[in-house]
Amino acid sequence: ANLTEEEKPVVYLGSTSDILRTAPAEMYQASLIGAAGGKNAGDALSGNNWTDIDNETFLTMNPDVIVIPTDNFAVSAPEYTVEDVLANATFADLTAVKNGAVYQMPVGYEAWDSPVPSGILGTLWMRKTLHPELYTAEQFAADVNEFYTTFYGFSVAAEDLAA
């Protein structure tokens, strides 16, 4: 489905180490957001690596959605949580925080925000999160299960993907 610019939420992708580090336009992660039907909040930043920002810049970005990825190497939870972001008084006026639109990518799998074969699952997860009316959680779970069954020989339970 083709989305209008108004239908594409502004998505802020934090790094695993700090909510105040994000992906500029030249990073793979920005293309993941675009392919999923969002606009990368960090597109105005230059560079091709995680970029530190300050609170004021984050507040100016005012994302509709905040995403916390998994660790690229350890495939573990990042150093902060959804609850940390929601409870941070500095971020209280952000649209994403006011609407509770802060999400953690599923932990325990590969880092789906990385340029690896399973990176397509990061795009699909983002699509399900941003546009559940276009791509449902059930469709996502079936696609993840098919991916891992086909390429890795194991199945994934839908409840393990609830995030």
Short mmCIF file of C-alpha atoms in Angstrom, two decimals:
data_model
loop_
_atom_site.label_atom_id
_atom_site.label_comp_id
_atom_site.label_asym_id
_atom_site.label_seq_id
_atom_site.Cartn_x
_atom_site.Cartn_y
_atom_site.Cartn_z
CA ALA A 1 0.00 0.00 0.00
CA ASN A 2 1.30 3.44 -0.90
CA LEU A 3 1.21 5.79 2.06
CA THR A 4 0.90 9.55 1.88
CA GLU A 5 3.47 11.65 3.75
CA GLU A 6 0.81 12.43 6.37
CA GLU A 7 0.30 8.68 6.97
CA LYS A 8 4.00 8.12 7.69
CA PRO A 9 4.82 8.62 11.37
CA VAL A 10 8.12 10.17 12.44
CA VAL A 11 10.13 7.33 13.98
CA TYR A 12 13.06 7.80 16.32
CA LEU A 13 15.37 4.80 16.60
CA GLY A 14 17.57 4.95 19.67
CA SER A 15 20.85 3.07 19.92
CA THR A 16 21.22 0.16 22.31
CA SER A 17 23.52 2.18 24.56
CA ASP A 18 21.63 5.48 24.92
CA ILE A 19 18.25 6.93 23.98
CA LEU A 20 20.10 10.11 22.97
CA ARG A 21 21.97 8.34 20.13
CA THR A 22 20.17 7.84 16.84
CA ALA A 23 20.59 6.87 13.21
CA PRO A 24 21.20 9.64 10.64
CA ALA A 25 19.85 9.36 7.09
CA GLU A 26 22.91 7.54 5.74
CA MET A 27 22.58 4.56 8.10
CA TYR A 28 20.92 1.29 7.16
CA GLN A 29 18.48 1.76 10.05
CA ALA A 30 17.04 4.85 8.35
CA SER A 31 16.21 2.77 5.27
CA LEU A 32 14.50 0.19 7.48
CA ILE A 33 12.21 2.90 8.85
CA GLY A 34 11.45 4.22 5.36
CA ALA A 35 10.72 0.76 3.95
CA ALA A 36 8.31 0.13 6.83
CA GLY A 37 6.32 3.28 6.10
CA GLY A 38 7.85 5.78 8.49
CA LYS A 39 10.01 8.90 8.39
CA ASN A 40 13.33 8.72 10.20
CA ALA A 41 13.59 11.42 12.87
CA GLY A 42 17.36 11.45 12.39
CA ASP A 43 17.27 12.27 8.67
CA ALA A 44 18.42 15.84 9.32
CA LEU A 45 21.61 14.56 10.97
CA SER A 46 24.76 13.99 8.96
CA GLY A 47 27.08 11.03 9.16
CA ASN A 48 26.85 7.30 8.73
CA ASN A 49 27.15 6.12 12.31
CA TRP A 50 25.15 6.40 15.53
CA THR A 51 25.02 10.09 16.38
CA ASP A 52 24.78 11.65 19.82
CA ILE A 53 22.12 14.32 20.26
CA ASP A 54 21.06 16.45 23.22
CA ASN A 55 17.70 16.63 24.97
CA GLU A 56 16.73 19.77 23.08
CA THR A 57 17.31 18.12 19.69
CA PHE A 58 15.31 15.06 20.79
CA LEU A 59 12.44 17.28 21.92
CA THR A 60 12.57 19.23 18.64
CA MET A 61 12.39 15.97 16.65
CA ASN A 62 9.19 15.15 18.60
CA PRO A 63 8.79 11.65 17.15
CA ASP A 64 5.42 9.94 16.83
CA VAL A 65 7.06 6.60 17.62
CA ILE A 66 10.23 5.66 19.53
CA VAL A 67 11.89 2.31 18.86
CA ILE A 68 14.55 0.63 21.00
CA PRO A 69 16.55 -2.01 19.09
CA THR A 70 18.28 -5.12 20.46
CA ASP A 71 22.03 -5.33 20.91
CA ASN A 72 23.81 -6.05 17.62
CA PHE A 73 26.28 -8.57 19.00
CA ALA A 74 24.99 -10.00 22.25
CA VAL A 75 21.35 -10.06 21.06
CA SER A 76 20.41 -8.81 24.48
CA ALA A 77 18.27 -6.04 25.83
CA PRO A 78 19.64 -2.52 25.47
CA GLU A 79 20.93 -0.50 28.41
CA TYR A 80 17.58 1.27 28.89
CA THR A 81 13.95 0.20 28.69
CA VAL A 82 10.61 1.39 27.36
CA GLU A 83 9.70 2.17 30.96
CA ASP A 84 12.84 4.33 31.37
CA VAL A 85 11.83 6.44 28.37
CA LEU A 86 8.19 6.73 29.44
CA ALA A 87 9.18 7.69 33.01
CA ASN A 88 11.75 10.34 31.99
CA ALA A 89 10.16 13.68 32.89
CA THR A 90 12.30 15.46 30.26
CA PHE A 91 10.56 13.45 27.54
CA ALA A 92 7.00 13.82 28.90
CA ASP A 93 5.87 16.22 26.15
CA LEU A 94 7.05 14.07 23.24
CA THR A 95 4.16 12.83 21.11
CA ALA A 96 5.43 9.24 21.31
CA VAL A 97 5.64 9.35 25.10
CA LYS A 98 2.23 11.01 25.51
CA ASN A 99 0.69 8.32 23.28
CA GLY A 100 2.63 5.43 24.80
CA ALA A 101 4.18 4.73 21.38
CA VAL A 102 7.56 3.56 22.68
CA TYR A 103 8.47 0.04 21.59
CA GLN A 104 11.25 -2.49 22.13
CA MET A 105 12.19 -4.76 19.23
CA PRO A 106 11.89 -8.41 20.31
CA VAL A 107 14.90 -9.62 22.29
CA GLY A 108 16.40 -13.07 21.87
CA TYR A 109 16.76 -13.14 18.11
CA GLU A 110 19.26 -11.57 15.81
CA ALA A 111 19.52 -7.79 15.78
CA TRP A 112 16.75 -7.09 13.27
CA ASP A 113 17.93 -3.52 12.74
CA SER A 114 21.21 -4.70 11.21
CA PRO A 115 22.07 -5.29 7.53
CA VAL A 116 21.93 -9.09 7.78
CA PRO A 117 19.51 -11.53 6.10
CA SER A 118 17.10 -11.39 9.04
CA GLY A 119 17.10 -7.59 8.73
CA ILE A 120 13.96 -8.03 6.62
CA LEU A 121 12.27 -9.08 9.87
CA GLY A 122 13.18 -5.69 11.35
CA THR A 123 11.41 -4.01 8.44
CA LEU A 124 8.38 -6.27 8.91
CA TRP A 125 8.35 -5.71 12.68
CA MET A 126 8.51 -1.96 12.10
CA ARG A 127 5.68 -2.19 9.53
CA LYS A 128 3.51 -4.15 11.98
CA THR A 129 4.27 -1.61 14.71
CA LEU A 130 3.66 1.49 12.57
CA HIS A 131 0.78 0.24 10.42
CA PRO A 132 -1.05 -2.69 12.09
CA GLU A 133 -4.04 -2.00 9.85
CA LEU A 134 -1.88 -2.86 6.81
CA TYR A 135 0.24 -5.66 8.27
CA THR A 136 -1.10 -7.47 11.32
CA ALA A 137 0.72 -9.07 14.23
CA GLU A 138 -0.61 -12.42 13.01
CA GLN A 139 0.85 -11.90 9.54
CA PHE A 140 4.14 -10.84 11.10
CA ALA A 141 4.29 -13.90 13.37
CA ALA A 142 3.59 -16.21 10.42
CA ASP A 143 6.31 -14.54 8.34
CA VAL A 144 8.89 -14.71 11.15
CA ASN A 145 8.07 -18.37 11.74
CA GLU A 146 8.37 -19.10 8.01
CA PHE A 147 11.73 -17.27 7.84
CA TYR A 148 13.28 -19.14 10.77
CA THR A 149 11.77 -22.49 9.77
CA THR A 150 13.05 -22.13 6.19
CA PHE A 151 16.52 -20.76 6.88
CA TYR A 152 17.37 -21.96 10.41
CA GLY A 153 15.22 -25.05 10.91
CA PHE A 154 13.31 -23.95 14.01
CA SER A 155 9.90 -22.46 14.62
CA VAL A 156 8.97 -19.37 16.59
CA ALA A 157 5.86 -19.09 18.75
CA ALA A 158 3.72 -16.02 18.09
CA GLU A 159 3.66 -15.10 21.80
CA ASP A 160 7.46 -14.80 21.76
CA LEU A 161 7.10 -11.94 19.26
CA ALA A 162 4.64 -9.85 21.26
CA ALA A 163 6.37 -6.55 21.81
#
